[in-house]
mmCIF file of C-alpha atoms in Angstrom:
data_model
loop_
_atom_site.group_PDB
_atom_site.id
_atom_site.type_symbol
_atom_site.label_atom_id
_atom_site.label_comp_id
_atom_site.label_asym_id
_atom_site.label_seq_id
_atom_site.Cartn_x
_atom_site.Cartn_y
_atom_site.Cartn_z
ATOM 1 C CA UNK A 43 45.745 134.825 -61.706
ATOM 2 C CA UNK A 44 48.982 134.994 -63.668
ATOM 3 C CA UNK A 45 49.513 138.585 -62.509
ATOM 4 C CA UNK A 46 49.198 137.496 -58.917
ATOM 5 C CA UNK A 47 51.451 134.488 -59.369
ATOM 6 C CA UNK A 48 54.035 136.729 -61.056
ATOM 7 C CA UNK A 49 53.851 139.162 -58.162
ATOM 8 C CA UNK A 50 54.482 136.516 -55.504
ATOM 9 C CA UNK A 51 57.366 134.816 -57.456
ATOM 10 C CA UNK A 52 58.902 138.150 -58.072
ATOM 11 C CA UNK A 53 58.837 139.276 -54.463
ATOM 12 C CA UNK A 54 60.065 135.857 -53.147
ATOM 13 C CA UNK A 55 63.098 135.895 -55.764
ATOM 14 C CA UNK A 56 63.906 139.324 -54.530
ATOM 15 C CA UNK A 57 63.901 138.416 -50.927
ATOM 16 C CA UNK A 58 66.268 135.561 -51.302
ATOM 17 C CA UNK A 59 68.619 137.511 -53.575
ATOM 18 C CA UNK A 60 68.757 140.522 -51.124
ATOM 19 C CA UNK A 61 68.502 138.545 -47.870
ATOM 20 C CA UNK A 62 72.076 138.659 -47.076
ATOM 21 C CA UNK A 63 72.705 142.246 -47.910
ATOM 22 C CA UNK A 64 69.565 143.887 -46.379
ATOM 23 C CA UNK A 65 70.308 145.706 -43.004
ATOM 24 C CA UNK A 66 68.314 144.340 -40.095
ATOM 25 C CA UNK A 67 66.992 147.377 -38.075
ATOM 26 C CA UNK A 68 64.557 145.024 -36.032
ATOM 27 C CA UNK A 69 65.776 142.328 -33.697
ATOM 28 C CA UNK A 70 65.445 138.769 -34.570
ATOM 29 C CA UNK A 71 62.334 137.265 -32.923
ATOM 30 C CA UNK A 72 61.401 133.787 -31.830
ATOM 31 C CA UNK A 73 60.254 132.415 -35.193
ATOM 32 C CA UNK A 74 60.928 135.031 -37.798
ATOM 33 C CA UNK A 75 63.175 137.778 -39.053
ATOM 34 C CA UNK A 76 61.887 141.152 -40.382
ATOM 35 C CA UNK A 77 63.164 142.257 -43.758
ATOM 36 C CA UNK A 78 62.604 145.768 -45.222
ATOM 37 C CA UNK A 79 60.759 144.366 -48.198
ATOM 38 C CA UNK A 80 57.135 145.215 -47.162
ATOM 39 C CA UNK A 81 56.501 141.827 -45.841
ATOM 40 C CA UNK A 82 57.931 139.324 -43.328
ATOM 41 C CA UNK A 83 59.998 136.268 -44.183
ATOM 42 C CA UNK A 84 59.935 133.413 -41.614
ATOM 43 C CA UNK A 85 63.462 131.934 -40.696
ATOM 44 C CA UNK A 86 62.216 128.814 -38.791
ATOM 45 C CA UNK A 87 59.163 127.032 -39.962
ATOM 46 C CA UNK A 88 58.738 125.054 -36.834
ATOM 47 C CA UNK A 89 58.627 125.908 -33.153
ATOM 48 C CA UNK A 90 58.062 123.576 -30.263
ATOM 49 C CA UNK A 91 56.676 126.291 -27.987
ATOM 50 C CA UNK A 92 53.424 125.050 -26.407
ATOM 51 C CA UNK A 93 50.909 126.944 -24.330
ATOM 52 C CA UNK A 94 48.343 125.346 -21.984
ATOM 53 C CA UNK A 95 46.719 125.915 -18.649
ATOM 54 C CA UNK A 96 47.251 122.184 -17.777
ATOM 55 C CA UNK A 97 49.604 121.675 -14.803
ATOM 56 C CA UNK A 98 51.749 119.446 -17.041
ATOM 57 C CA UNK A 99 52.150 121.916 -20.002
ATOM 58 C CA UNK A 100 55.498 122.827 -21.342
ATOM 59 C CA UNK A 101 54.821 126.505 -20.938
ATOM 60 C CA UNK A 102 52.196 128.050 -18.752
ATOM 61 C CA UNK A 103 50.889 131.613 -18.375
ATOM 62 C CA UNK A 104 50.354 133.094 -15.102
ATOM 63 C CA UNK A 105 47.773 131.379 -13.004
ATOM 64 C CA UNK A 106 44.820 132.983 -11.051
ATOM 65 C CA UNK A 107 41.276 133.891 -11.496
ATOM 66 C CA UNK A 108 42.106 135.048 -15.023
ATOM 67 C CA UNK A 109 44.867 133.856 -17.275
ATOM 68 C CA UNK A 110 46.229 135.122 -20.610
ATOM 69 C CA UNK A 111 49.128 134.470 -22.914
ATOM 70 C CA UNK A 112 51.865 137.074 -23.086
ATOM 71 C CA UNK A 113 52.715 137.147 -26.750
ATOM 72 C CA UNK A 114 56.459 137.213 -27.575
ATOM 73 C CA UNK A 115 56.071 137.817 -31.193
ATOM 74 C CA UNK A 116 53.721 139.180 -33.943
ATOM 75 C CA UNK A 117 51.410 141.123 -31.714
ATOM 76 C CA UNK A 118 52.033 143.068 -28.674
ATOM 77 C CA UNK A 119 53.268 146.362 -27.239
ATOM 78 C CA UNK A 120 54.636 147.786 -30.486
ATOM 79 C CA UNK A 121 52.154 145.925 -32.825
ATOM 80 C CA UNK A 122 50.484 149.159 -34.156
ATOM 81 C CA UNK A 123 53.913 150.545 -35.267
ATOM 82 C CA UNK A 124 54.883 147.215 -36.724
ATOM 83 C CA UNK A 125 51.760 147.014 -38.905
ATOM 84 C CA UNK A 126 52.587 150.306 -40.417
ATOM 85 C CA UNK A 127 55.978 149.158 -41.483
ATOM 86 C CA UNK A 128 54.673 146.617 -43.930
ATOM 87 C CA UNK A 129 51.915 146.299 -46.565
ATOM 88 C CA UNK A 130 51.053 143.391 -48.702
ATOM 89 C CA UNK A 131 48.301 143.436 -51.230
ATOM 90 C CA UNK A 132 45.747 145.906 -49.953
ATOM 91 C CA UNK A 133 43.385 145.127 -52.767
ATOM 92 C CA UNK A 134 41.740 142.120 -51.016
ATOM 93 C CA UNK A 135 44.119 139.245 -51.559
ATOM 94 C CA UNK A 136 45.548 139.662 -47.996
ATOM 95 C CA UNK A 137 44.697 142.386 -45.713
ATOM 96 C CA UNK A 138 47.295 145.088 -45.226
ATOM 97 C CA UNK A 139 46.640 145.540 -41.427
ATOM 98 C CA UNK A 140 47.791 142.026 -40.449
ATOM 99 C CA UNK A 141 51.258 141.458 -39.003
ATOM 100 C CA UNK A 142 51.680 137.838 -40.071
ATOM 101 C CA UNK A 143 54.810 136.590 -41.887
ATOM 102 C CA UNK A 144 54.620 135.332 -45.430
ATOM 103 C CA UNK A 145 54.489 131.484 -46.015
ATOM 104 C CA UNK A 146 56.689 131.527 -49.040
ATOM 105 C CA UNK A 147 56.249 127.954 -50.397
ATOM 106 C CA UNK A 148 52.541 127.990 -49.909
ATOM 107 C CA UNK A 149 52.317 131.524 -51.608
ATOM 108 C CA UNK A 150 54.326 130.307 -54.680
ATOM 109 C CA UNK A 151 52.219 127.228 -54.937
ATOM 110 C CA UNK A 152 48.900 128.954 -54.686
ATOM 111 C CA UNK A 153 49.807 131.983 -56.758
ATOM 112 C CA UNK A 154 48.820 134.492 -54.052
ATOM 113 C CA UNK A 155 50.137 135.568 -50.568
ATOM 114 C CA UNK A 156 49.397 133.141 -47.716
ATOM 115 C CA UNK A 157 50.398 134.143 -44.233
ATOM 116 C CA UNK A 158 52.120 131.854 -41.724
ATOM 117 C CA UNK A 159 50.005 131.438 -38.519
ATOM 118 C CA UNK A 160 52.350 131.000 -35.516
ATOM 119 C CA UNK A 161 51.661 129.838 -32.032
ATOM 120 C CA UNK A 162 52.929 133.212 -30.757
ATOM 121 C CA UNK A 163 50.335 135.160 -32.782
ATOM 122 C CA UNK A 164 47.378 133.425 -30.830
ATOM 123 C CA UNK A 165 45.443 135.232 -28.042
ATOM 124 C CA UNK A 166 44.042 133.348 -25.137
ATOM 125 C CA UNK A 167 42.171 134.288 -21.949
ATOM 126 C CA UNK A 168 40.704 132.048 -19.300
ATOM 127 C CA UNK A 169 38.780 133.121 -16.237
ATOM 128 C CA UNK A 170 37.300 131.177 -13.312
ATOM 129 C CA UNK A 171 34.493 133.698 -13.228
ATOM 130 C CA UNK A 172 31.821 133.248 -10.572
ATOM 131 C CA UNK A 173 32.376 129.502 -10.015
ATOM 132 C CA UNK A 174 34.248 128.272 -6.997
ATOM 133 C CA UNK A 175 36.663 126.175 -9.116
ATOM 134 C CA UNK A 176 38.247 126.452 -12.615
ATOM 135 C CA UNK A 177 37.313 123.527 -14.785
ATOM 136 C CA UNK A 178 38.092 124.998 -18.216
ATOM 137 C CA UNK A 179 41.312 123.998 -19.878
ATOM 138 C CA UNK A 180 42.988 124.954 -23.139
ATOM 139 C CA UNK A 181 46.090 124.285 -25.266
ATOM 140 C CA UNK A 182 47.855 125.261 -28.434
ATOM 141 C CA UNK A 183 51.251 124.351 -30.016
ATOM 142 C CA UNK A 184 52.992 123.543 -33.277
ATOM 143 C CA UNK A 185 52.888 119.790 -33.070
ATOM 144 C CA UNK A 186 54.975 119.292 -36.279
ATOM 145 C CA UNK A 187 56.189 121.246 -39.109
ATOM 146 C CA UNK A 188 52.825 121.163 -40.850
ATOM 147 C CA UNK A 189 50.194 121.309 -38.072
ATOM 148 C CA UNK A 190 49.322 124.033 -35.653
ATOM 149 C CA UNK A 191 47.028 122.655 -32.792
ATOM 150 C CA UNK A 192 44.655 124.627 -30.573
ATOM 151 C CA UNK A 193 41.876 123.378 -28.446
ATOM 152 C CA UNK A 194 39.464 124.212 -25.627
ATOM 153 C CA UNK A 195 38.080 121.706 -22.992
ATOM 154 C CA UNK A 196 35.134 122.678 -20.666
ATOM 155 C CA UNK A 197 35.055 120.282 -17.746
ATOM 156 C CA UNK A 198 32.196 119.431 -15.452
ATOM 157 C CA UNK A 199 31.899 117.370 -12.296
ATOM 158 C CA UNK A 200 35.358 118.539 -11.489
ATOM 159 C CA UNK A 201 38.510 119.455 -13.558
ATOM 160 C CA UNK A 202 40.092 115.997 -13.754
ATOM 161 C CA UNK A 203 38.882 115.122 -17.267
ATOM 162 C CA UNK A 204 39.484 118.350 -18.880
ATOM 163 C CA UNK A 205 43.051 118.456 -17.507
ATOM 164 C CA UNK A 206 43.639 114.887 -18.722
ATOM 165 C CA UNK A 207 42.426 116.063 -22.246
ATOM 166 C CA UNK A 208 44.538 119.082 -22.393
ATOM 167 C CA UNK A 209 47.636 117.112 -21.616
ATOM 168 C CA UNK A 210 46.671 113.921 -23.710
ATOM 169 C CA UNK A 211 45.352 115.406 -27.033
ATOM 170 C CA UNK A 212 48.563 116.895 -28.516
ATOM 171 C CA UNK A 213 50.417 113.816 -27.487
ATOM 172 C CA UNK A 214 48.125 111.431 -29.039
ATOM 173 C CA UNK A 215 47.825 113.494 -32.259
ATOM 174 C CA UNK A 216 51.572 113.546 -32.568
ATOM 175 C CA UNK A 217 51.688 109.815 -32.164
ATOM 176 C CA UNK A 218 49.247 109.101 -35.018
ATOM 177 C CA UNK A 219 50.859 111.515 -37.351
ATOM 178 C CA UNK A 220 54.192 109.754 -36.704
ATOM 179 C CA UNK A 221 52.263 106.467 -37.724
ATOM 180 C CA UNK A 222 51.502 108.202 -41.136
ATOM 181 C CA UNK A 223 47.746 108.283 -40.267
ATOM 182 C CA UNK A 224 45.585 110.710 -42.289
ATOM 183 C CA UNK A 225 44.294 113.708 -40.507
ATOM 184 C CA UNK A 226 40.641 112.890 -40.074
ATOM 185 C CA UNK A 227 41.351 109.434 -38.886
ATOM 186 C CA UNK A 228 44.102 110.654 -36.445
ATOM 187 C CA UNK A 229 41.444 113.155 -35.041
ATOM 188 C CA UNK A 230 38.783 110.438 -34.615
ATOM 189 C CA UNK A 231 41.375 108.066 -33.098
ATOM 190 C CA UNK A 232 42.548 110.714 -30.700
ATOM 191 C CA UNK A 233 39.110 111.321 -29.260
ATOM 192 C CA UNK A 234 38.280 107.771 -28.741
ATOM 193 C CA UNK A 235 41.524 106.709 -27.227
ATOM 194 C CA UNK A 236 41.763 109.738 -24.982
ATOM 195 C CA UNK A 237 38.324 108.667 -23.575
ATOM 196 C CA UNK A 238 39.446 105.172 -23.143
ATOM 197 C CA UNK A 239 42.749 106.233 -21.456
ATOM 198 C CA UNK A 240 40.838 108.393 -19.215
ATOM 199 C CA UNK A 241 38.548 105.422 -18.151
ATOM 200 C CA UNK A 242 41.736 103.516 -17.181
ATOM 201 C CA UNK A 243 43.068 106.509 -15.273
ATOM 202 C CA UNK A 244 39.739 107.021 -13.397
ATOM 203 C CA UNK A 245 39.466 103.164 -12.538
ATOM 204 C CA UNK A 246 42.978 103.458 -10.939
ATOM 205 C CA UNK A 247 42.395 106.640 -9.149
ATOM 206 C CA UNK A 248 38.629 106.526 -8.174
ATOM 207 C CA UNK A 249 37.853 107.126 -4.463
ATOM 208 C CA UNK A 250 35.789 104.750 -2.456
ATOM 209 C CA UNK A 251 32.415 103.702 -4.097
ATOM 210 C CA UNK A 252 32.713 106.495 -6.616
ATOM 211 C CA UNK A 253 30.836 105.481 -9.846
ATOM 212 C CA UNK A 254 30.444 108.626 -11.871
ATOM 213 C CA UNK A 255 33.341 110.502 -13.322
ATOM 214 C CA UNK A 256 33.991 114.024 -14.389
ATOM 215 C CA UNK A 257 33.661 114.874 -18.036
ATOM 216 C CA UNK A 258 34.613 117.409 -20.567
ATOM 217 C CA UNK A 259 33.708 118.895 -23.967
ATOM 218 C CA UNK A 260 36.549 118.991 -26.529
ATOM 219 C CA UNK A 261 36.838 121.343 -29.521
ATOM 220 C CA UNK A 262 40.021 120.479 -31.189
ATOM 221 C CA UNK A 263 41.379 122.254 -34.319
ATOM 222 C CA UNK A 264 44.388 121.540 -36.573
ATOM 223 C CA UNK A 265 45.549 124.161 -39.105
ATOM 224 C CA UNK A 266 47.626 122.623 -41.818
ATOM 225 C CA UNK A 267 50.210 124.837 -43.638
ATOM 226 C CA UNK A 268 48.051 127.899 -42.665
ATOM 227 C CA UNK A 269 45.409 126.845 -45.140
ATOM 228 C CA UNK A 270 43.600 123.639 -44.367
ATOM 229 C CA UNK A 271 41.451 123.551 -41.150
ATOM 230 C CA UNK A 272 40.364 120.393 -39.389
ATOM 231 C CA UNK A 273 37.831 120.478 -36.522
ATOM 232 C CA UNK A 274 36.820 117.721 -34.232
ATOM 233 C CA UNK A 275 34.435 118.179 -31.309
ATOM 234 C CA UNK A 276 32.180 116.764 -28.786
ATOM 235 C CA UNK A 277 29.897 118.759 -26.514
ATOM 236 C CA UNK A 278 29.000 122.344 -26.688
ATOM 237 C CA UNK A 279 32.269 124.320 -26.896
ATOM 238 C CA UNK A 280 32.235 126.337 -30.158
ATOM 239 C CA UNK A 281 34.462 127.290 -33.074
ATOM 240 C CA UNK A 282 33.436 130.331 -35.046
ATOM 241 C CA UNK A 283 35.138 131.875 -38.060
ATOM 242 C CA UNK A 284 34.766 135.523 -39.153
ATOM 243 C CA UNK A 285 34.277 135.396 -42.895
ATOM 244 C CA UNK A 286 33.683 138.564 -44.856
ATOM 245 C CA UNK A 287 33.006 140.292 -41.621
ATOM 246 C CA UNK A 288 30.126 137.926 -40.453
ATOM 247 C CA UNK A 289 30.186 134.960 -38.005
ATOM 248 C CA UNK A 290 30.103 131.557 -39.475
ATOM 249 C CA UNK A 291 29.581 128.794 -36.923
ATOM 250 C CA UNK A 292 31.852 125.831 -37.531
ATOM 251 C CA UNK A 293 30.569 123.520 -34.863
ATOM 252 C CA UNK A 294 27.109 122.254 -33.781
ATOM 253 C CA UNK A 295 26.352 121.874 -30.114
ATOM 254 C CA UNK A 296 25.733 118.303 -29.137
ATOM 255 C CA UNK A 297 22.594 118.699 -27.041
ATOM 256 C CA UNK A 298 19.540 116.585 -26.287
ATOM 257 C CA UNK A 299 17.253 118.843 -28.415
ATOM 258 C CA UNK A 300 18.932 117.498 -31.711
ATOM 259 C CA UNK A 301 16.711 114.787 -33.077
ATOM 260 C CA UNK A 302 19.494 112.408 -34.118
ATOM 261 C CA UNK A 303 21.377 112.847 -30.868
ATOM 262 C CA UNK A 304 18.099 112.198 -28.916
ATOM 263 C CA UNK A 305 17.376 109.080 -30.936
ATOM 264 C CA UNK A 306 20.638 107.629 -30.215
ATOM 265 C CA UNK A 307 20.347 108.166 -26.447
ATOM 266 C CA UNK A 308 16.874 106.701 -26.317
ATOM 267 C CA UNK A 309 17.865 103.559 -28.284
ATOM 268 C CA UNK A 310 20.692 103.086 -25.679
ATOM 269 C CA UNK A 311 18.216 103.143 -22.879
ATOM 270 C CA UNK A 312 18.827 106.742 -21.905
ATOM 271 C CA UNK A 313 16.215 109.439 -21.276
ATOM 272 C CA UNK A 314 16.280 113.001 -22.863
ATOM 273 C CA UNK A 315 14.582 116.079 -21.714
ATOM 274 C CA UNK A 316 14.859 119.160 -23.824
ATOM 275 C CA UNK A 317 18.041 120.117 -22.115
ATOM 276 C CA UNK A 318 19.423 117.021 -20.101
ATOM 277 C CA UNK A 319 20.460 113.389 -20.458
ATOM 278 C CA UNK A 320 19.110 111.336 -17.561
ATOM 279 C CA UNK A 321 18.320 114.562 -15.796
ATOM 280 C CA UNK A 322 22.013 115.172 -15.423
ATOM 281 C CA UNK A 323 24.145 115.964 -18.430
ATOM 282 C CA UNK A 324 23.624 118.942 -20.747
ATOM 283 C CA UNK A 325 25.351 117.330 -23.744
ATOM 284 C CA UNK A 326 24.973 114.162 -25.665
ATOM 285 C CA UNK A 327 28.641 113.722 -26.494
ATOM 286 C CA UNK A 328 31.740 114.225 -24.187
ATOM 287 C CA UNK A 329 35.062 112.833 -23.108
ATOM 288 C CA UNK A 330 34.536 111.061 -19.564
ATOM 289 C CA UNK A 331 31.082 110.862 -18.072
ATOM 290 C CA UNK A 332 31.869 107.288 -17.913
ATOM 291 C CA UNK A 333 28.707 106.170 -16.095
ATOM 292 C CA UNK A 334 26.565 107.614 -19.028
ATOM 293 C CA UNK A 335 28.441 105.869 -21.874
ATOM 294 C CA UNK A 336 26.108 102.848 -21.836
ATOM 295 C CA UNK A 337 23.272 105.311 -22.265
ATOM 296 C CA UNK A 338 24.660 106.607 -25.603
ATOM 297 C CA UNK A 339 26.757 109.460 -24.451
ATOM 298 C CA UNK A 340 29.556 108.890 -26.881
ATOM 299 C CA UNK A 341 33.074 110.229 -27.307
ATOM 300 C CA UNK A 342 33.196 110.013 -31.098
ATOM 301 C CA UNK A 343 33.759 113.431 -32.527
ATOM 302 C CA UNK A 344 31.961 115.233 -35.236
ATOM 303 C CA UNK A 345 34.682 116.184 -37.762
ATOM 304 C CA UNK A 346 34.774 118.990 -40.234
ATOM 305 C CA UNK A 347 37.161 120.264 -42.808
ATOM 306 C CA UNK A 348 37.441 123.549 -44.674
ATOM 307 C CA UNK A 349 39.924 125.656 -46.516
ATOM 308 C CA UNK A 350 40.856 129.011 -45.120
ATOM 309 C CA UNK A 351 40.370 131.939 -47.548
ATOM 310 C CA UNK A 352 42.780 134.491 -46.195
ATOM 311 C CA UNK A 353 41.320 137.161 -48.473
ATOM 312 C CA UNK A 354 37.929 136.911 -46.534
ATOM 313 C CA UNK A 355 38.697 135.064 -43.316
ATOM 314 C CA UNK A 356 39.842 137.501 -40.444
ATOM 315 C CA UNK A 357 40.012 135.237 -37.418
ATOM 316 C CA UNK A 358 38.910 131.982 -35.717
ATOM 317 C CA UNK A 359 37.564 131.998 -32.260
ATOM 318 C CA UNK A 360 37.158 129.098 -29.817
ATOM 319 C CA UNK A 361 34.750 129.563 -26.835
ATOM 320 C CA UNK A 362 33.445 127.566 -23.934
ATOM 321 C CA UNK A 363 29.815 128.081 -22.821
ATOM 322 C CA UNK A 364 30.649 130.727 -20.230
ATOM 323 C CA UNK A 365 30.701 132.937 -23.355
ATOM 324 C CA UNK A 366 28.173 131.184 -25.527
ATOM 325 C CA UNK A 367 25.502 131.202 -22.971
ATOM 326 C CA UNK A 368 25.551 134.985 -22.704
ATOM 327 C CA UNK A 369 26.748 136.235 -26.124
ATOM 328 C CA UNK A 370 25.518 135.423 -29.602
ATOM 329 C CA UNK A 371 27.855 134.383 -32.346
ATOM 330 C CA UNK A 372 27.341 137.903 -33.869
ATOM 331 C CA UNK A 373 28.269 139.653 -30.578
ATOM 332 C CA UNK A 374 31.403 137.502 -30.245
ATOM 333 C CA UNK A 375 32.627 138.364 -33.733
ATOM 334 C CA UNK A 376 31.687 142.007 -33.298
ATOM 335 C CA UNK A 377 33.657 142.172 -29.973
ATOM 336 C CA UNK A 378 36.816 140.807 -31.618
ATOM 337 C CA UNK A 379 36.473 143.208 -34.490
ATOM 338 C CA UNK A 380 36.788 146.068 -32.083
ATOM 339 C CA UNK A 381 40.396 145.182 -31.188
ATOM 340 C CA UNK A 382 43.818 145.470 -32.771
ATOM 341 C CA UNK A 383 45.479 142.470 -31.211
ATOM 342 C CA UNK A 384 44.318 138.864 -30.709
ATOM 343 C CA UNK A 385 45.519 138.828 -27.111
ATOM 344 C CA UNK A 386 43.458 141.873 -26.277
ATOM 345 C CA UNK A 387 40.454 140.357 -28.237
ATOM 346 C CA UNK A 388 40.585 137.173 -26.183
ATOM 347 C CA UNK A 389 40.735 139.202 -23.005
ATOM 348 C CA UNK A 390 37.880 141.529 -23.961
ATOM 349 C CA UNK A 391 35.659 138.536 -24.802
ATOM 350 C CA UNK A 392 36.048 136.859 -21.367
ATOM 351 C CA UNK A 393 35.786 140.172 -19.508
ATOM 352 C CA UNK A 394 32.562 141.018 -21.640
ATOM 353 C CA UNK A 395 31.025 137.772 -20.916
ATOM 354 C CA UNK A 396 31.674 138.234 -17.103
ATOM 355 C CA UNK A 397 30.079 141.762 -17.325
ATOM 356 C CA UNK A 398 27.101 140.081 -19.043
ATOM 357 C CA UNK A 399 26.600 138.046 -15.840
ATOM 358 C CA UNK A 400 28.037 134.701 -17.061
ATOM 359 C CA UNK A 401 27.841 132.254 -14.143
ATOM 360 C CA UNK A 402 30.277 129.683 -15.631
ATOM 361 C CA UNK A 403 34.100 129.523 -16.249
ATOM 362 C CA UNK A 404 34.902 131.552 -19.299
ATOM 363 C CA UNK A 405 37.663 130.771 -21.961
ATOM 364 C CA UNK A 406 38.392 131.988 -25.360
ATOM 365 C CA UNK A 407 41.119 131.494 -28.017
ATOM 366 C CA UNK A 408 41.521 133.979 -30.970
ATOM 367 C CA UNK A 409 43.473 132.941 -33.910
ATOM 368 C CA UNK A 410 44.281 135.720 -36.448
ATOM 369 C CA UNK A 411 44.030 135.032 -40.179
ATOM 370 C CA UNK A 412 44.907 136.888 -43.327
ATOM 371 C CA UNK A 413 42.130 139.450 -43.198
ATOM 372 C CA UNK A 414 42.748 140.324 -39.486
ATOM 373 C CA UNK A 415 41.710 144.033 -39.099
ATOM 374 C CA UNK A 416 39.975 144.186 -42.565
ATOM 375 C CA UNK A 417 36.390 144.309 -41.040
ATOM 376 C CA UNK A 418 37.104 146.799 -38.333
ATOM 377 C CA UNK A 419 35.194 150.107 -38.562
ATOM 378 C CA UNK A 420 38.420 152.085 -39.265
ATOM 379 C CA UNK A 421 39.255 149.646 -42.109
ATOM 380 C CA UNK A 422 36.015 149.509 -43.897
ATOM 381 C CA UNK A 423 36.414 152.646 -46.079
ATOM 382 C CA UNK A 424 40.023 151.873 -46.968
ATOM 383 C CA UNK A 425 39.248 148.398 -48.175
ATOM 384 C CA UNK A 426 36.121 149.402 -50.111
ATOM 385 C CA UNK A 427 38.379 151.840 -52.046
ATOM 386 C CA UNK A 428 40.940 149.272 -52.615
ATOM 387 C CA UNK A 429 38.442 146.694 -53.881
ATOM 388 C CA UNK A 430 37.035 149.344 -56.391
ATOM 389 C CA UNK A 431 40.571 150.052 -57.657
ATOM 390 C CA UNK A 432 41.324 146.274 -58.013
ATOM 391 C CA UNK A 433 38.347 145.856 -60.203
ATOM 392 C CA UNK A 434 39.441 148.600 -62.473
ATOM 393 C CA UNK A 435 40.798 147.863 -65.909
ATOM 394 C CA UNK A 436 44.171 149.280 -64.953
ATOM 395 C CA UNK A 437 44.720 146.462 -62.508
ATOM 396 C CA UNK A 438 43.157 143.474 -64.522
#
């Protein structure tokens, strides 16, 4: 541990002492500057860039049957060449194939390299698929200096609720953080208040004798300082992490077949079959679906927290059921592991699900972590060799 701490402090000291004199052969990018010291040093720690397919988003990718983010930094056209220009701890602390900048303060505090995860390193793809309308929504942005936000919303009964969520969630989270609210409470409040706000919006905008409303799943993630992950979700959109090359599901689908969910619905006067609530809804928690709230369909999220281990965690994936219904968690992770870039990974996921005859809207978000590329077939031999060397007495 002391050796790793000394390694990080020494490198960071060298960066700041040489920063002014080092020539800059690469252009300055959106959030960072490249320095010829075998790793990247961020210049700005906070970017207000936001991505969403909501019509009220700050920045929107091209619209159509399929949409995807065009990354401006970190991964892209020349990413393979860029990854060859830097190498940071190839013995398992942080995978050498990743092209993420170093989070200097977090690295010094932890005694090991911690990468900075930026908005512009995230890959996203969303496809209408075989449905007549597109009801999926997504969003991701840096909502303050500490938190990166990313989320997917799978709408049903129309796109109104999903669009409302995509626009409201980051604003509500920012508000609660400004009030000094702790993270888990902020997430809980955001879900409940977004549902209440949608109810007011629907009451004002409903047409004629319309009683039912559209609804949406919500899988919302906050990554604090590239290390602490918070997940709040309702419905059946999923979050999966690739740890040590294997899928690890971070969310549990809220469906009528779960005993605790079924008991709540029935105590509220609702009916549950194996797959539906009141012969209508395929989930037991959601935003919207206002006519089913009195039957126990709640908007209160299930919240989970975990610490990212960048020496083992390669990427995080958010998916809607257009993918989950036709691909297993293992297939999702293996598909992403085939790729070199998060954007291509997200696109490949949606296209693969479509080829597997998915009949729903299809959306995926891929967030690269410290071990991005470590578990690809090409990297397996190299990392096995590096791990053996690191366990040798010469490196103890």
